[in-house]
Amino acid sequence: MGAMSERKPLIVGNWKMHTNHLETIQMVQKLSYRLDLADYERVEVVVAPPFTALRSAQVVIEQDRMRFGLGAQDVFWEEKGAYTGEVSASMLAKLAVGHVIVGHSERRQHFGETDEMVNKKTRAVLSAEMRPIVCVGETLEERESGQAEEVIVGQIKGGLARVDAESVSRLSIAYEPVWAIGTGRTALPDDAGLITEIIRETVSDMTNSEAAGSVRILYGGSVNPGNIKDFMAKKNIDGALVGGASLDPDKFAAIVRYWI
Ligand code: 13P
């Protein structure tokens, strides 16, 4: 599939509901001490703190000319209006946010997000010239009943509906099996390799092989310094979405340097 060599690895730290803005500044600084220019040339590194810490992270990243990107963990699809508590894509773009996680399984589980909502969010992020990281993943029951593939294909088709090929090439897709998140249990690299291949094929069917060849597909679910290499060795895995281990700067830096 084309454009494969152009896919720069992407490693994203999803800090979830951890770190206030002061802790975020410290984390960002600790991480910057542990990475150097050669790392950023090889890997695109992104941290996604909670909304309340984005401004502080932006300021410290810009002031100290740090090389990692800023991500947000969610977004609302409307541009503005009477939507108490929500945050729009243009508000995030103003904070120099480059990537936005959309449809994380925790949002699907705890906040009832559907594929249709994920699709609206994905399109809002693209309209604001940021890059969505669209999350998909099956539950344990779905996997055990042999439905994993069907679930993933459905989530991709729903999440990426009406997104044109040019826009698709700007997004990333994170395959995060729900049963592997925060459990210490990972998918087998071979299983993740198979599902990520199916993801790329599905994207190709929906658009074209060039767009599908440009999409970065990440693995997520209990990624740590000990297992990252095996995932990155898979042809269709271009990076990782890291939860728990990204809160430890030593571990996250070791994950970024997965080839060592
Ligand atoms: P853990 O790495 O803690 O399993 O979390 C994965 C995840 O949900 C990243 O978005």
PDB file of C-alpha atoms and ligand atoms in Angstrom:
ATOM      1  CA  MET A   1       0.000   0.000   0.000  1.00  0.00           C
ATOM      2  CA  GLY A   2       1.415   3.419  -1.009  1.00  0.00           C
ATOM      3  CA  ALA A   3       2.968   6.156   1.097  1.00  0.00           C
ATOM      4  CA  MET A   4       4.014   3.755   3.787  1.00  0.00           C
ATOM      5  CA  SER A   5       7.482   5.177   4.263  1.00  0.00           C
ATOM      6  CA  GLU A   6       5.965   8.620   4.823  1.00  0.00           C
ATOM      7  CA  ARG A   7       4.204   7.521   7.982  1.00  0.00           C
ATOM      8  CA  LYS A   8       6.234   9.026  10.789  1.00  0.00           C
ATOM      9  CA  PRO A   9       5.664   7.101  14.027  1.00  0.00           C
ATOM     10  CA  LEU A  10       3.289   8.876  16.404  1.00  0.00           C
ATOM     11  CA  ILE A  11       3.392   8.283  20.162  1.00  0.00           C
ATOM     12  CA  VAL A  12       0.662   9.969  22.170  1.00  0.00           C
ATOM     13  CA  GLY A  13       0.372  10.200  25.939  1.00  0.00           C
ATOM     14  CA  ASN A  14      -3.278  10.258  26.999  1.00  0.00           C
ATOM     15  CA  TRP A  15      -3.157  11.570  30.548  1.00  0.00           C
ATOM     16  CA  LYS A  16      -6.903  11.039  31.025  1.00  0.00           C
ATOM     17  CA  MET A  17      -8.258  12.739  34.194  1.00  0.00           C
ATOM     18  CA  HIS A  18      -4.843  13.149  35.791  1.00  0.00           C
ATOM     19  CA  THR A  19      -2.628  16.180  36.379  1.00  0.00           C
ATOM     20  CA  ASN A  20      -3.829  19.668  37.246  1.00  0.00           C
ATOM     21  CA  HIS A  21      -2.206  22.520  35.367  1.00  0.00           C
ATOM     22  CA  LEU A  22       0.770  22.788  37.733  1.00  0.00           C
ATOM     23  CA  GLU A  23       1.462  19.070  37.607  1.00  0.00           C
ATOM     24  CA  THR A  24       1.143  19.237  33.838  1.00  0.00           C
ATOM     25  CA  ILE A  25       3.889  21.870  33.619  1.00  0.00           C
ATOM     26  CA  GLN A  26       6.162  19.655  35.705  1.00  0.00           C
ATOM     27  CA  MET A  27       5.398  16.596  33.620  1.00  0.00           C
ATOM     28  CA  VAL A  28       6.039  18.388  30.375  1.00  0.00           C
ATOM     29  CA  GLN A  29       9.369  19.679  31.699  1.00  0.00           C
ATOM     30  CA  LYS A  30      10.442  16.274  32.972  1.00  0.00           C
ATOM     31  CA  LEU A  31       9.630  14.746  29.640  1.00  0.00           C
ATOM     32  CA  SER A  32      11.550  17.378  27.720  1.00  0.00           C
ATOM     33  CA  TYR A  33      14.694  16.647  29.787  1.00  0.00           C
ATOM     34  CA  ARG A  34      14.492  13.020  28.773  1.00  0.00           C
ATOM     35  CA  LEU A  35      14.116  13.464  25.010  1.00  0.00           C
ATOM     36  CA  ASP A  36      16.406  15.054  22.491  1.00  0.00           C
ATOM     37  CA  LEU A  37      16.316  16.303  18.938  1.00  0.00           C
ATOM     38  CA  ALA A  38      17.082  12.914  17.437  1.00  0.00           C
ATOM     39  CA  ASP A  39      14.001  11.462  19.158  1.00  0.00           C
ATOM     40  CA  TYR A  40      11.691  14.117  17.741  1.00  0.00           C
ATOM     41  CA  GLU A  41      13.143  13.652  14.304  1.00  0.00           C
ATOM     42  CA  ARG A  42      12.324   9.999  14.446  1.00  0.00           C
ATOM     43  CA  VAL A  43       9.005  10.111  16.274  1.00  0.00           C
ATOM     44  CA  GLU A  44       6.187  12.632  16.579  1.00  0.00           C
ATOM     45  CA  VAL A  45       5.532  12.949  20.314  1.00  0.00           C
ATOM     46  CA  VAL A  46       2.232  14.317  21.619  1.00  0.00           C
ATOM     47  CA  VAL A  47       0.898  14.786  25.140  1.00  0.00           C
ATOM     48  CA  ALA A  48      -2.804  15.124  25.859  1.00  0.00           C
ATOM     49  CA  PRO A  49      -3.479  16.594  29.323  1.00  0.00           C
ATOM     50  CA  PRO A  50      -6.973  17.538  30.563  1.00  0.00           C
ATOM     51  CA  PHE A  51      -8.630  20.665  29.096  1.00  0.00           C
ATOM     52  CA  THR A  52      -7.812  22.723  32.198  1.00  0.00           C
ATOM     53  CA  ALA A  53      -4.087  22.218  31.652  1.00  0.00           C
ATOM     54  CA  LEU A  54      -3.893  22.880  27.918  1.00  0.00           C
ATOM     55  CA  ARG A  55      -3.145  26.584  28.195  1.00  0.00           C
ATOM     56  CA  SER A  56      -0.330  26.044  30.710  1.00  0.00           C
ATOM     57  CA  ALA A  57       1.125  23.267  28.587  1.00  0.00           C
ATOM     58  CA  GLN A  58       0.939  25.451  25.489  1.00  0.00           C
ATOM     59  CA  VAL A  59       2.780  28.304  27.200  1.00  0.00           C
ATOM     60  CA  VAL A  60       5.593  26.148  28.553  1.00  0.00           C
ATOM     61  CA  ILE A  61       6.006  24.265  25.268  1.00  0.00           C
ATOM     62  CA  GLU A  62       6.209  27.531  23.315  1.00  0.00           C
ATOM     63  CA  GLN A  63       8.420  29.379  25.813  1.00  0.00           C
ATOM     64  CA  ASP A  64      10.945  26.611  26.073  1.00  0.00           C
ATOM     65  CA  ARG A  65      10.638  25.702  22.388  1.00  0.00           C
ATOM     66  CA  MET A  66       9.852  22.117  23.248  1.00  0.00           C
ATOM     67  CA  ARG A  67       9.360  19.824  20.353  1.00  0.00           C
ATOM     68  CA  PHE A  68       6.335  17.865  21.336  1.00  0.00           C
ATOM     69  CA  GLY A  69       2.835  18.472  20.198  1.00  0.00           C
ATOM     70  CA  LEU A  70      -0.254  19.134  22.239  1.00  0.00           C
ATOM     71  CA  GLY A  71      -3.332  16.954  22.119  1.00  0.00           C
ATOM     72  CA  ALA A  72      -6.824  17.228  23.573  1.00  0.00           C
ATOM     73  CA  GLN A  73      -8.808  14.283  24.886  1.00  0.00           C
ATOM     74  CA  ASP A  74     -12.217  15.224  23.507  1.00  0.00           C
ATOM     75  CA  VAL A  75     -14.154  17.973  21.732  1.00  0.00           C
ATOM     76  CA  PHE A  76     -17.742  18.959  21.005  1.00  0.00           C
ATOM     77  CA  TRP A  77     -18.837  19.200  17.384  1.00  0.00           C
ATOM     78  CA  GLU A  78     -20.731  22.503  17.428  1.00  0.00           C
ATOM     79  CA  GLU A  79     -18.799  25.690  16.748  1.00  0.00           C
ATOM     80  CA  LYS A  80     -20.393  27.742  19.537  1.00  0.00           C
ATOM     81  CA  GLY A  81     -23.681  28.167  21.380  1.00  0.00           C
ATOM     82  CA  ALA A  82     -25.702  27.142  24.399  1.00  0.00           C
ATOM     83  CA  TYR A  83     -23.889  23.887  25.199  1.00  0.00           C
ATOM     84  CA  THR A  84     -22.918  24.315  28.838  1.00  0.00           C
ATOM     85  CA  GLY A  85     -19.691  22.592  29.695  1.00  0.00           C
ATOM     86  CA  GLU A  86     -18.600  21.834  26.149  1.00  0.00           C
ATOM     87  CA  VAL A  87     -15.464  22.914  24.298  1.00  0.00           C
ATOM     88  CA  SER A  88     -15.359  23.524  20.539  1.00  0.00           C
ATOM     89  CA  ALA A  89     -12.713  22.560  18.020  1.00  0.00           C
ATOM     90  CA  SER A  90     -11.818  26.179  17.258  1.00  0.00           C
ATOM     91  CA  MET A  91     -11.221  26.811  20.981  1.00  0.00           C
ATOM     92  CA  LEU A  92      -8.737  23.951  20.993  1.00  0.00           C
ATOM     93  CA  ALA A  93      -7.080  25.085  17.778  1.00  0.00           C
ATOM     94  CA  LYS A  94      -6.435  28.488  19.410  1.00  0.00           C
ATOM     95  CA  LEU A  95      -4.420  26.702  22.105  1.00  0.00           C
ATOM     96  CA  ALA A  96      -2.099  25.216  19.494  1.00  0.00           C
ATOM     97  CA  VAL A  97      -3.674  21.805  19.899  1.00  0.00           C
ATOM     98  CA  GLY A  98      -2.668  19.671  16.931  1.00  0.00           C
ATOM     99  CA  HIS A  99      -4.367  16.356  17.665  1.00  0.00           C
ATOM    100  CA  VAL A 100      -7.704  15.548  19.262  1.00  0.00           C
ATOM    101  CA  ILE A 101      -8.618  12.129  20.624  1.00  0.00           C
ATOM    102  CA  VAL A 102     -12.129  11.263  19.526  1.00  0.00           C
ATOM    103  CA  GLY A 103     -14.348   8.364  20.601  1.00  0.00           C
ATOM    104  CA  HIS A 104     -12.096   6.949  23.288  1.00  0.00           C
ATOM    105  CA  SER A 105     -13.712   3.805  24.693  1.00  0.00           C
ATOM    106  CA  GLU A 106     -14.024   5.496  28.091  1.00  0.00           C
ATOM    107  CA  ARG A 107     -16.195   8.145  26.465  1.00  0.00           C
ATOM    108  CA  ARG A 108     -18.202   5.517  24.623  1.00  0.00           C
ATOM    109  CA  GLN A 109     -18.656   3.528  27.881  1.00  0.00           C
ATOM    110  CA  HIS A 110     -19.236   6.242  30.474  1.00  0.00           C
ATOM    111  CA  PHE A 111     -20.709   9.039  28.382  1.00  0.00           C
ATOM    112  CA  GLY A 112     -22.703   7.138  25.802  1.00  0.00           C
ATOM    113  CA  GLU A 113     -20.798   8.257  22.722  1.00  0.00           C
ATOM    114  CA  THR A 114     -22.045   6.618  19.564  1.00  0.00           C
ATOM    115  CA  ASP A 115     -20.345   6.224  16.185  1.00  0.00           C
ATOM    116  CA  GLU A 116     -22.533   9.053  14.923  1.00  0.00           C
ATOM    117  CA  MET A 117     -21.232  11.382  17.636  1.00  0.00           C
ATOM    118  CA  VAL A 118     -17.682  10.224  16.960  1.00  0.00           C
ATOM    119  CA  ASN A 119     -18.228  11.070  13.306  1.00  0.00           C
ATOM    120  CA  LYS A 120     -19.473  14.600  14.087  1.00  0.00           C
ATOM    121  CA  LYS A 121     -16.491  15.189  16.344  1.00  0.00           C
ATOM    122  CA  THR A 122     -14.068  13.826  13.762  1.00  0.00           C
ATOM    123  CA  ARG A 123     -15.428  16.160  11.112  1.00  0.00           C
ATOM    124  CA  ALA A 124     -15.355  19.146  13.489  1.00  0.00           C
ATOM    125  CA  VAL A 125     -11.686  18.495  14.286  1.00  0.00           C
ATOM    126  CA  LEU A 126     -10.828  18.259  10.589  1.00  0.00           C
ATOM    127  CA  SER A 127     -12.725  21.473   9.820  1.00  0.00           C
ATOM    128  CA  ALA A 128     -10.625  23.252  12.436  1.00  0.00           C
ATOM    129  CA  GLU A 129      -7.461  21.995  10.708  1.00  0.00           C
ATOM    130  CA  MET A 130      -6.448  19.696  13.531  1.00  0.00           C
ATOM    131  CA  ARG A 131      -5.884  15.956  13.360  1.00  0.00           C
ATOM    132  CA  PRO A 132      -8.370  13.553  14.918  1.00  0.00           C
ATOM    133  CA  ILE A 133      -7.174  10.378  16.618  1.00  0.00           C
ATOM    134  CA  VAL A 134     -10.248   8.214  16.173  1.00  0.00           C
ATOM    135  CA  CYS A 135     -10.408   5.391  18.703  1.00  0.00           C
ATOM    136  CA  VAL A 136     -11.929   2.004  18.018  1.00  0.00           C
ATOM    137  CA  GLY A 137     -11.881  -1.244  19.961  1.00  0.00           C
ATOM    138  CA  GLU A 138     -13.934  -4.273  20.905  1.00  0.00           C
ATOM    139  CA  THR A 139     -15.014  -5.337  24.383  1.00  0.00           C
ATOM    140  CA  LEU A 140     -14.035  -8.679  25.881  1.00  0.00           C
ATOM    141  CA  GLU A 141     -17.490 -10.145  25.191  1.00  0.00           C
ATOM    142  CA  GLU A 142     -17.291  -9.041  21.589  1.00  0.00           C
ATOM    143  CA  ARG A 143     -13.864 -10.598  21.191  1.00  0.00           C
ATOM    144  CA  GLU A 144     -14.869 -13.841  22.863  1.00  0.00           C
ATOM    145  CA  SER A 145     -17.952 -14.180  20.703  1.00  0.00           C
ATOM    146  CA  GLY A 146     -15.852 -13.747  17.556  1.00  0.00           C
ATOM    147  CA  GLN A 147     -17.234 -10.302  16.714  1.00  0.00           C
ATOM    148  CA  ALA A 148     -14.056  -8.234  17.043  1.00  0.00           C
ATOM    149  CA  GLU A 149     -13.564  -7.625  13.318  1.00  0.00           C
ATOM    150  CA  GLU A 150     -17.174  -6.792  12.675  1.00  0.00           C
ATOM    151  CA  VAL A 151     -17.237  -4.314  15.573  1.00  0.00           C
ATOM    152  CA  ILE A 152     -14.063  -2.576  14.429  1.00  0.00           C
ATOM    153  CA  VAL A 153     -15.211  -2.330  10.807  1.00  0.00           C
ATOM    154  CA  GLY A 154     -18.549  -0.893  11.999  1.00  0.00           C
ATOM    155  CA  GLN A 155     -16.825   1.695  14.187  1.00  0.00           C
ATOM    156  CA  ILE A 156     -14.537   2.750  11.336  1.00  0.00           C
ATOM    157  CA  LYS A 157     -17.374   3.006   8.832  1.00  0.00           C
ATOM    158  CA  GLY A 158     -19.519   4.954  11.276  1.00  0.00           C
ATOM    159  CA  GLY A 159     -16.739   7.151  12.623  1.00  0.00           C
ATOM    160  CA  LEU A 160     -15.332   8.091   9.227  1.00  0.00           C
ATOM    161  CA  ALA A 161     -18.595   8.422   7.303  1.00  0.00           C
ATOM    162  CA  ARG A 162     -18.677  11.360   4.869  1.00  0.00           C
ATOM    163  CA  VAL A 163     -14.992  12.163   5.450  1.00  0.00           C
ATOM    164  CA  ASP A 164     -13.284  12.672   2.091  1.00  0.00           C
ATOM    165  CA  ALA A 165     -10.063  10.916   1.115  1.00  0.00           C
ATOM    166  CA  GLU A 166      -7.893  14.003   1.497  1.00  0.00           C
ATOM    167  CA  SER A 167      -9.116  14.522   5.072  1.00  0.00           C
ATOM    168  CA  VAL A 168      -8.811  10.840   5.913  1.00  0.00           C
ATOM    169  CA  SER A 169      -5.120  10.985   5.120  1.00  0.00           C
ATOM    170  CA  ARG A 170      -4.705  13.555   7.928  1.00  0.00           C
ATOM    171  CA  LEU A 171      -6.176  11.456  10.668  1.00  0.00           C
ATOM    172  CA  SER A 172      -4.958   8.685  12.911  1.00  0.00           C
ATOM    173  CA  ILE A 173      -6.874   5.691  14.119  1.00  0.00           C
ATOM    174  CA  ALA A 174      -6.138   4.125  17.493  1.00  0.00           C
ATOM    175  CA  TYR A 175      -6.958   0.472  17.945  1.00  0.00           C
ATOM    176  CA  GLU A 176      -7.550   0.040  21.657  1.00  0.00           C
ATOM    177  CA  PRO A 177      -9.160  -3.245  22.673  1.00  0.00           C
ATOM    178  CA  VAL A 178     -11.338  -2.261  25.632  1.00  0.00           C
ATOM    179  CA  TRP A 179     -10.220  -5.272  27.658  1.00  0.00           C
ATOM    180  CA  ALA A 180      -6.569  -4.216  27.342  1.00  0.00           C
ATOM    181  CA  ILE A 181      -7.018  -0.679  28.683  1.00  0.00           C
ATOM    182  CA  GLY A 182      -5.619  -0.141  32.170  1.00  0.00           C
ATOM    183  CA  THR A 183      -5.657  -3.871  32.844  1.00  0.00           C
ATOM    184  CA  GLY A 184      -2.015  -4.719  32.267  1.00  0.00           C
ATOM    185  CA  ARG A 185      -3.319  -7.169  29.677  1.00  0.00           C
ATOM    186  CA  THR A 186      -2.299  -6.393  26.102  1.00  0.00           C
ATOM    187  CA  ALA A 187      -3.477  -7.743  22.818  1.00  0.00           C
ATOM    188  CA  LEU A 188      -1.017 -10.141  21.277  1.00  0.00           C
ATOM    189  CA  PRO A 189       1.056  -8.203  18.764  1.00  0.00           C
ATOM    190  CA  ASP A 190      -0.109 -10.672  16.083  1.00  0.00           C
ATOM    191  CA  ASP A 191      -3.778 -10.021  16.887  1.00  0.00           C
ATOM    192  CA  ALA A 192      -3.184  -6.273  16.903  1.00  0.00           C
ATOM    193  CA  GLY A 193      -1.304  -6.677  13.616  1.00  0.00           C
ATOM    194  CA  LEU A 194      -4.304  -8.444  12.087  1.00  0.00           C
ATOM    195  CA  ILE A 195      -6.872  -5.919  13.301  1.00  0.00           C
ATOM    196  CA  THR A 196      -4.768  -2.968  12.172  1.00  0.00           C
ATOM    197  CA  GLU A 197      -4.503  -4.550   8.735  1.00  0.00           C
ATOM    198  CA  ILE A 198      -8.286  -4.844   8.640  1.00  0.00           C
ATOM    199  CA  ILE A 199      -8.539  -1.199   9.685  1.00  0.00           C
ATOM    200  CA  ARG A 200      -6.325  -0.088   6.806  1.00  0.00           C
ATOM    201  CA  GLU A 201      -8.264  -2.238   4.348  1.00  0.00           C
ATOM    202  CA  THR A 202     -11.542  -0.780   5.568  1.00  0.00           C
ATOM    203  CA  VAL A 203     -10.224   2.764   5.159  1.00  0.00           C
ATOM    204  CA  SER A 204      -9.002   1.849   1.682  1.00  0.00           C
ATOM    205  CA  ASP A 205     -12.450   0.492   0.736  1.00  0.00           C
ATOM    206  CA  MET A 206     -14.039   3.726   1.971  1.00  0.00           C
ATOM    207  CA  THR A 207     -11.569   6.035   0.212  1.00  0.00           C
ATOM    208  CA  ASN A 208      -8.591   4.847  -1.811  1.00  0.00           C
ATOM    209  CA  SER A 209      -5.329   3.048  -1.192  1.00  0.00           C
ATOM    210  CA  GLU A 210      -3.299   6.246  -1.132  1.00  0.00           C
ATOM    211  CA  ALA A 211      -5.374   7.834   1.624  1.00  0.00           C
ATOM    212  CA  ALA A 212      -5.392   4.542   3.549  1.00  0.00           C
ATOM    213  CA  GLY A 213      -1.626   4.329   3.162  1.00  0.00           C
ATOM    214  CA  SER A 214      -1.221   7.732   4.806  1.00  0.00           C
ATOM    215  CA  VAL A 215      -3.403   7.097   7.865  1.00  0.00           C
ATOM    216  CA  ARG A 216      -1.404   6.408  10.983  1.00  0.00           C
ATOM    217  CA  ILE A 217      -2.734   3.500  12.975  1.00  0.00           C
ATOM    218  CA  LEU A 218      -1.824   3.369  16.650  1.00  0.00           C
ATOM    219  CA  TYR A 219      -2.111   0.561  19.149  1.00  0.00           C
ATOM    220  CA  GLY A 220      -3.310   1.325  22.669  1.00  0.00           C
ATOM    221  CA  GLY A 221      -3.911  -0.757  25.781  1.00  0.00           C
ATOM    222  CA  SER A 222      -1.319  -1.339  28.517  1.00  0.00           C
ATOM    223  CA  VAL A 223       1.586  -0.219  26.320  1.00  0.00           C
ATOM    224  CA  ASN A 224       4.835  -0.110  28.303  1.00  0.00           C
ATOM    225  CA  PRO A 225       8.575   0.098  27.600  1.00  0.00           C
ATOM    226  CA  GLY A 226       8.755  -3.708  27.537  1.00  0.00           C
ATOM    227  CA  ASN A 227       6.110  -4.375  24.884  1.00  0.00           C
ATOM    228  CA  ILE A 228       6.205  -1.330  22.588  1.00  0.00           C
ATOM    229  CA  LYS A 229       8.849  -2.782  20.294  1.00  0.00           C
ATOM    230  CA  ASP A 230       6.750  -5.824  19.425  1.00  0.00           C
ATOM    231  CA  PHE A 231       3.806  -3.639  18.465  1.00  0.00           C
ATOM    232  CA  MET A 232       5.908  -1.215  16.450  1.00  0.00           C
ATOM    233  CA  ALA A 233       7.359  -4.144  14.503  1.00  0.00           C
ATOM    234  CA  LYS A 234       3.940  -4.763  12.934  1.00  0.00           C
ATOM    235  CA  LYS A 235       3.578  -3.475   9.406  1.00  0.00           C
ATOM    236  CA  ASN A 236       0.354  -1.590  10.026  1.00  0.00           C
ATOM    237  CA  ILE A 237       1.115  -0.200  13.473  1.00  0.00           C
ATOM    238  CA  ASP A 238       2.562   3.303  13.256  1.00  0.00           C
ATOM    239  CA  GLY A 239       2.571   4.329  16.881  1.00  0.00           C
ATOM    240  CA  ALA A 240       0.903   4.062  20.258  1.00  0.00           C
ATOM    241  CA  LEU A 241      -1.730   5.718  22.392  1.00  0.00           C
ATOM    242  CA  VAL A 242      -0.390   5.350  25.904  1.00  0.00           C
ATOM    243  CA  GLY A 243      -2.384   5.786  29.125  1.00  0.00           C
ATOM    244  CA  GLY A 244      -0.903   4.804  32.490  1.00  0.00           C
ATOM    245  CA  ALA A 245       2.735   4.580  31.392  1.00  0.00           C
ATOM    246  CA  SER A 246       2.604   8.089  29.896  1.00  0.00           C
ATOM    247  CA  LEU A 247       2.210   9.522  33.409  1.00  0.00           C
ATOM    248  CA  ASP A 248       5.705   8.325  34.242  1.00  0.00           C
ATOM    249  CA  PRO A 249       8.212  10.454  32.288  1.00  0.00           C
ATOM    250  CA  ASP A 250      10.883   7.731  32.419  1.00  0.00           C
ATOM    251  CA  LYS A 251       8.519   5.119  31.032  1.00  0.00           C
ATOM    252  CA  PHE A 252       7.013   7.419  28.438  1.00  0.00           C
ATOM    253  CA  ALA A 253      10.462   8.493  27.212  1.00  0.00           C
ATOM    254  CA  ALA A 254      11.465   4.832  26.970  1.00  0.00           C
ATOM    255  CA  ILE A 255       8.327   4.134  24.911  1.00  0.00           C
ATOM    256  CA  VAL A 256       9.162   7.022  22.571  1.00  0.00           C
ATOM    257  CA  ARG A 257      12.601   5.443  22.135  1.00  0.00           C
ATOM    258  CA  TYR A 258      11.027   2.102  21.308  1.00  0.00           C
ATOM    259  CA  TRP A 259      13.790   1.037  18.918  1.00  0.00           C
ATOM    260  CA  ILE A 260      16.469   1.064  21.644  1.00  0.00           C
TER     261      ILE A 260
HETATM  262  P1  13P B   1      -3.439   2.240  29.380  1.00  0.00           P
HETATM  263  O1  13P B   1      -2.143   2.435  28.624  1.00  0.00           O
HETATM  264  O2  13P B   1      -3.420   2.771  30.759  1.00  0.00           O
HETATM  265  O3  13P B   1      -3.910   0.810  29.267  1.00  0.00           O
HETATM  266  O4  13P B   1      -4.532   3.127  28.611  1.00  0.00           O
HETATM  267  C1  13P B   1      -4.667   3.004  27.251  1.00  0.00           C
HETATM  268  C2  13P B   1      -5.531   4.094  26.770  1.00  0.00           C
HETATM  269  O5  13P B   1      -6.712   4.095  26.997  1.00  0.00           O
HETATM  270  C3  13P B   1      -4.900   5.195  26.029  1.00  0.00           C
HETATM  271  O6  13P B   1      -5.859   6.006  25.461  1.00  0.00           O
END
